[in-house]
Amino acid sequence: MNETSFFDGLIGVASSYAGEIDFLILVVLVSVGVWFIAAEVVFFWLILKFRAKPGEKAQYIDGKDKRHKRWVTRPHFAVLAFDIAIIVISFQVWHHVKIDLPDNPDSELRIIGQQWAWTFQHPGADNVLDTDDDIFTVDDLHVEVGKTYLFRLEATDVLHSFSVPVWRIKQDAIPGRSITGWFQPTEAGAFEVQCAEICGFGHGVMRAEVHVETTGEHTAWMVTNAPAAVANLEVLNNG
Amino acid sequence: MAELATVPVPPPHAGEEDHAHHGPQGWLKYLWSTDHKVIAMQYMFTGMFMAIVGGFMAYVFRMQLAFPGFEVPGFGMVSPGEYNALVTNHGTIMIFWVAMPVLLAAFGNYLIPLMIGADDMVFPKINRLSFQVFFVSTVVILASLFVEGGGFAGAWTAYPPLSASAEYNLTDLGSTLWLVGVGLEFVAFLLGGINFITTLMNSRAPGMRAFDVPVVVWMIVIASILFMLSVGPLLAGAIMLLFDQTIGTGFFDPAAGGDPILWQHLFWFFGHPEVYVVLLPAMGFVAEIMTTFARKKLFAYKTVIFTVVATGVLSFFVWAHHQFIAGIDPRMANIFTITTLLISVPIAELCFVYIATLYGGSITLNTPMLWALAFIAEFLIGGVTGIFLGAAGATIYFHDTYFVLAHFHYTFFPIAIIGTFAAFTYWFPKMFGRMMDDRLGKIHFWGTIIPFNFIFIPLFVLGMGGQHRRIYNYEHFTELAGPGFQNMRVLATVALLVMLLFQLVFFYNCFKSWRSGKRASSNPWRANSLEWTTESPPPHGNWRPDKMPVVYRGPYEYSVPDRDDDHWPQNAPN
């Protein structure tokens, strides 16, 4: 599932809703682009056309006449129409990404921001969060491609913001609250997490990675990193 | 003049002879003067000094971003903590100590009495107090940069819990001084705002009706009203935050039952109207300059005033668009998406009115006019990019990226820099009695405008590429460290250096013109409004006692048919 967007070359598209957000941005770009170019063209044309010439007086237009005023009122109704179109599409995207959570997510995660690292709590083999086989990692999130994830985003000290640019996901993490969101990765690979809310001295290095794996890779990772297996390994190493 | 402070409604043109000889003499007059023009200059030069400070900060962190790991000449190595303090104080200083004092306080003070035909503000002592409080706030914010631990480093928005506890921000004294400085600055502008509003209401020249007042005066006064209505909650919030920092209260501390998001609401309830507080004076300058140099009546004067009032009202209902993904109820984002996109309508209308004013004009492209036109051309970019960010769906991606940063610099730079240069070059002959060198002015203009675009267009692209703000070194991020992105950072930094270099032309031009420029007549631009009916520079009391103006018409009667002269001053009986 390799969608293309006008961000091609700048940044990848790697989640189910990234394409929708890009489409909204494209719609805005086209509608405001038309206005912007039209306004600038008229503006520069007027400056060129009405340069002062010796002996020629400017016109006296007070803008009260309806015939003149409509040059301003009609465009502004048109601006309103474009605004409404943008609002409608923005609502759809916003609802899909931020309000309508998936009914049957494949799995659930907990993401915890603290100065200056991300802790990820994976549900482990039983696929239930907050049980003994949960896998905790720091700065490495492991998910399976194509699966839908519900996450609970928390913070322990100050505000942080969980942002994975290729997924177009961003949500602030707030101490004292647990914010629910979702994502569905569509591309396998390793992608970067940036903290998007200034969180102190180490904000600039608060980087993590998401590892989007195929089913086989993900199962293998779960097996080697299951708490029991890790404990055994530690016994072997220390023993 | 001092007596007037206690007189609720001063009679027009009161006390002319008295106050010419009252008040402190010598250098003391600059410290204790109640003359609105002296206070305006105090605000102007303090603001310009702070612009140099804020510009130096931009130089340091742009150098760090372009050449990470190298010493910045004139500063040294930039640590992550210092980087955070630099971006924090750059934003704080540029908005609260440059845009506000220069656009609102300096030009408001200078222009309001002169343009409405008054001899001074109605509360001259409050006016002086306003500057003195502002001056103290300047000392406090500058001091905060040099205390142990360094300046506050929690971003100019100062979100708690980071800003509330030294345990988190590591700048114990810096963050407290920052908050005290900002709080004092608000007090100064509350005092100034009272004066602006009262003066416009009570001290207009005989004959000047509400719609004979120049647009810039309306805009500055409406901006003051917006400021005074919006700053209360933030001032209260600032005191709550100060208590959280110093005496252990927990207004914004979730562990103590507080709520960090409450601060964001208080901050942005002020923070968004604040954008219009600084925008309106700049739009006012542009209206005065465009009408003068296009020799045109302002298109639809009343529409402009009513549109500005509508913008002002609407600006109180858009604040949460800064918080779409901050953890507010996501359903709230719908409401704020609607209000935010709606505010584009009056702002677009204002731009259309200004563009329409050019139609049929007789346009002279001198330095002030170039600045005024550049304001429109550049501000349009800031305006249209705001639509991306007003749409909540797109903000999921753009929030806190360089796209946002580039967007608001395309609004604030036209407002605070282009608008200021437009006004400064336009009113320079009135302020200092000398003409500015137009050729040097144009060199400075192009040397500022072209690099400005080369700074911020690359930053739009970086933002689209997913680069977040306030990160001191992008080498740590593999997706952002590539040569394509790094080249854009270098381009932006080099453009900034070029732009800063060209500011030397401005200072040289100011100094040279002030010393040896051509003497300015009272009305060198053949403009209509009242400040051009007195000497350049105006005497104490603004007009000679027997020459106080009387107003017969609005300020934009240019190129009136059947008149030989293409301007018609407001005070000319016929």
PDB file of C-alpha atoms in Angstrom, chain A residues 5-13 18 21-30 32-33 163-170 194, chain B residues 381 384-389 394-407 456-469 474 479-480 485 488-489:
ATOM      1  CA  SER A   5       1.326  12.522  -1.823  1.00  0.00           C
ATOM      2  CA  PHE A   6       2.709  15.893  -2.735  1.00  0.00           C
ATOM      3  CA  PHE A   7       5.046  15.429   0.208  1.00  0.00           C
ATOM      4  CA  ASP A   8       6.913  12.842  -1.868  1.00  0.00           C
ATOM      5  CA  GLY A   9      10.612  13.352  -1.509  1.00  0.00           C
ATOM      6  CA  LEU A  10      10.134  15.252   1.722  1.00  0.00           C
ATOM      7  CA  ILE A  11       8.583  12.601   3.887  1.00  0.00           C
ATOM      8  CA  GLY A  12       7.073   9.145   3.602  1.00  0.00           C
ATOM      9  CA  VAL A  13       3.467   8.036   3.993  1.00  0.00           C
ATOM     10  CA  ALA A  18      -1.529   9.825   6.564  1.00  0.00           C
ATOM     11  CA  ILE A  21      -4.279  14.337   6.123  1.00  0.00           C
ATOM     12  CA  ASP A  22      -2.132  14.922   3.055  1.00  0.00           C
ATOM     13  CA  PHE A  23      -5.263  15.183   0.917  1.00  0.00           C
ATOM     14  CA  LEU A  24      -6.693  17.828   3.253  1.00  0.00           C
ATOM     15  CA  ILE A  25      -3.429  19.756   3.076  1.00  0.00           C
ATOM     16  CA  LEU A  26      -3.545  19.519  -0.713  1.00  0.00           C
ATOM     17  CA  VAL A  27      -7.113  20.857  -0.795  1.00  0.00           C
ATOM     18  CA  VAL A  28      -6.104  23.801   1.369  1.00  0.00           C
ATOM     19  CA  LEU A  29      -3.006  24.377  -0.741  1.00  0.00           C
ATOM     20  CA  VAL A  30      -5.002  24.533  -3.954  1.00  0.00           C
ATOM     21  CA  VAL A  32      -5.588  29.257  -0.815  1.00  0.00           C
ATOM     22  CA  GLY A  33      -3.034  29.025  -3.623  1.00  0.00           C
ATOM     23  CA  SER A 163       4.911  12.659  17.004  1.00  0.00           C
ATOM     24  CA  VAL A 164       5.734  10.213  14.235  1.00  0.00           C
ATOM     25  CA  PRO A 165       5.956  12.392  11.115  1.00  0.00           C
ATOM     26  CA  VAL A 166       5.608   9.535   8.598  1.00  0.00           C
ATOM     27  CA  TRP A 167       2.394   8.498  10.308  1.00  0.00           C
ATOM     28  CA  ARG A 168       1.183  12.129  10.547  1.00  0.00           C
ATOM     29  CA  ILE A 169       0.362  11.409  14.163  1.00  0.00           C
ATOM     30  CA  LYS A 170       0.814  13.915  16.939  1.00  0.00           C
ATOM     31  CA  GLN A 194      10.245  13.271  17.810  1.00  0.00           C
TER      32      GLN A 194
ATOM     33  CA  ILE B 381       1.671  34.655   2.670  1.00  0.00           C
ATOM     34  CA  VAL B 384      -2.986  32.066   3.626  1.00  0.00           C
ATOM     35  CA  THR B 385      -0.633  29.702   5.450  1.00  0.00           C
ATOM     36  CA  GLY B 386      -2.752  30.297   8.547  1.00  0.00           C
ATOM     37  CA  ILE B 387      -5.618  28.473   6.838  1.00  0.00           C
ATOM     38  CA  PHE B 388      -3.600  25.229   6.894  1.00  0.00           C
ATOM     39  CA  LEU B 389      -3.173  25.595  10.630  1.00  0.00           C
ATOM     40  CA  ALA B 394      -4.038  19.498   8.900  1.00  0.00           C
ATOM     41  CA  THR B 395      -2.714  20.709  12.254  1.00  0.00           C
ATOM     42  CA  ILE B 396      -2.347  17.105  13.407  1.00  0.00           C
ATOM     43  CA  TYR B 397       0.661  17.061  11.137  1.00  0.00           C
ATOM     44  CA  PHE B 398       1.771  20.712  11.154  1.00  0.00           C
ATOM     45  CA  HIS B 399       1.439  21.462  14.861  1.00  0.00           C
ATOM     46  CA  ASP B 400       4.755  22.582  16.375  1.00  0.00           C
ATOM     47  CA  THR B 401       6.652  22.097  13.130  1.00  0.00           C
ATOM     48  CA  TYR B 402       8.690  24.698  11.281  1.00  0.00           C
ATOM     49  CA  PHE B 403       5.626  25.234   9.093  1.00  0.00           C
ATOM     50  CA  VAL B 404       3.995  26.966  12.062  1.00  0.00           C
ATOM     51  CA  LEU B 405       7.174  28.868  12.778  1.00  0.00           C
ATOM     52  CA  ALA B 406       7.459  30.085   9.175  1.00  0.00           C
ATOM     53  CA  HIS B 407       3.746  30.957   9.131  1.00  0.00           C
ATOM     54  CA  PHE B 456      11.483  31.599   5.873  1.00  0.00           C
ATOM     55  CA  ILE B 457      10.535  29.837   2.628  1.00  0.00           C
ATOM     56  CA  PRO B 458      13.107  27.087   3.373  1.00  0.00           C
ATOM     57  CA  LEU B 459      11.604  26.820   6.842  1.00  0.00           C
ATOM     58  CA  PHE B 460       8.166  26.128   5.351  1.00  0.00           C
ATOM     59  CA  VAL B 461       9.719  23.258   3.414  1.00  0.00           C
ATOM     60  CA  LEU B 462      11.499  21.927   6.497  1.00  0.00           C
ATOM     61  CA  GLY B 463       8.206  22.028   8.379  1.00  0.00           C
ATOM     62  CA  MET B 464       6.491  20.082   5.620  1.00  0.00           C
ATOM     63  CA  GLY B 465       9.311  17.580   5.916  1.00  0.00           C
ATOM     64  CA  GLY B 466       8.372  16.977   9.543  1.00  0.00           C
ATOM     65  CA  GLN B 467      10.955  19.078  11.352  1.00  0.00           C
ATOM     66  CA  HIS B 468       9.760  20.068  14.790  1.00  0.00           C
ATOM     67  CA  ARG B 469      10.567  23.250  16.620  1.00  0.00           C
ATOM     68  CA  TYR B 474      18.950  17.971  14.031  1.00  0.00           C
ATOM     69  CA  GLU B 479      15.169  11.539   8.990  1.00  0.00           C
ATOM     70  CA  LEU B 480      16.104  15.203   9.377  1.00  0.00           C
ATOM     71  CA  PHE B 485      17.491  19.516   4.819  1.00  0.00           C
ATOM     72  CA  MET B 488      18.045  24.574   3.646  1.00  0.00           C
ATOM     73  CA  ARG B 489      19.045  25.346   7.221  1.00  0.00           C
TER      74      ARG B 489
END
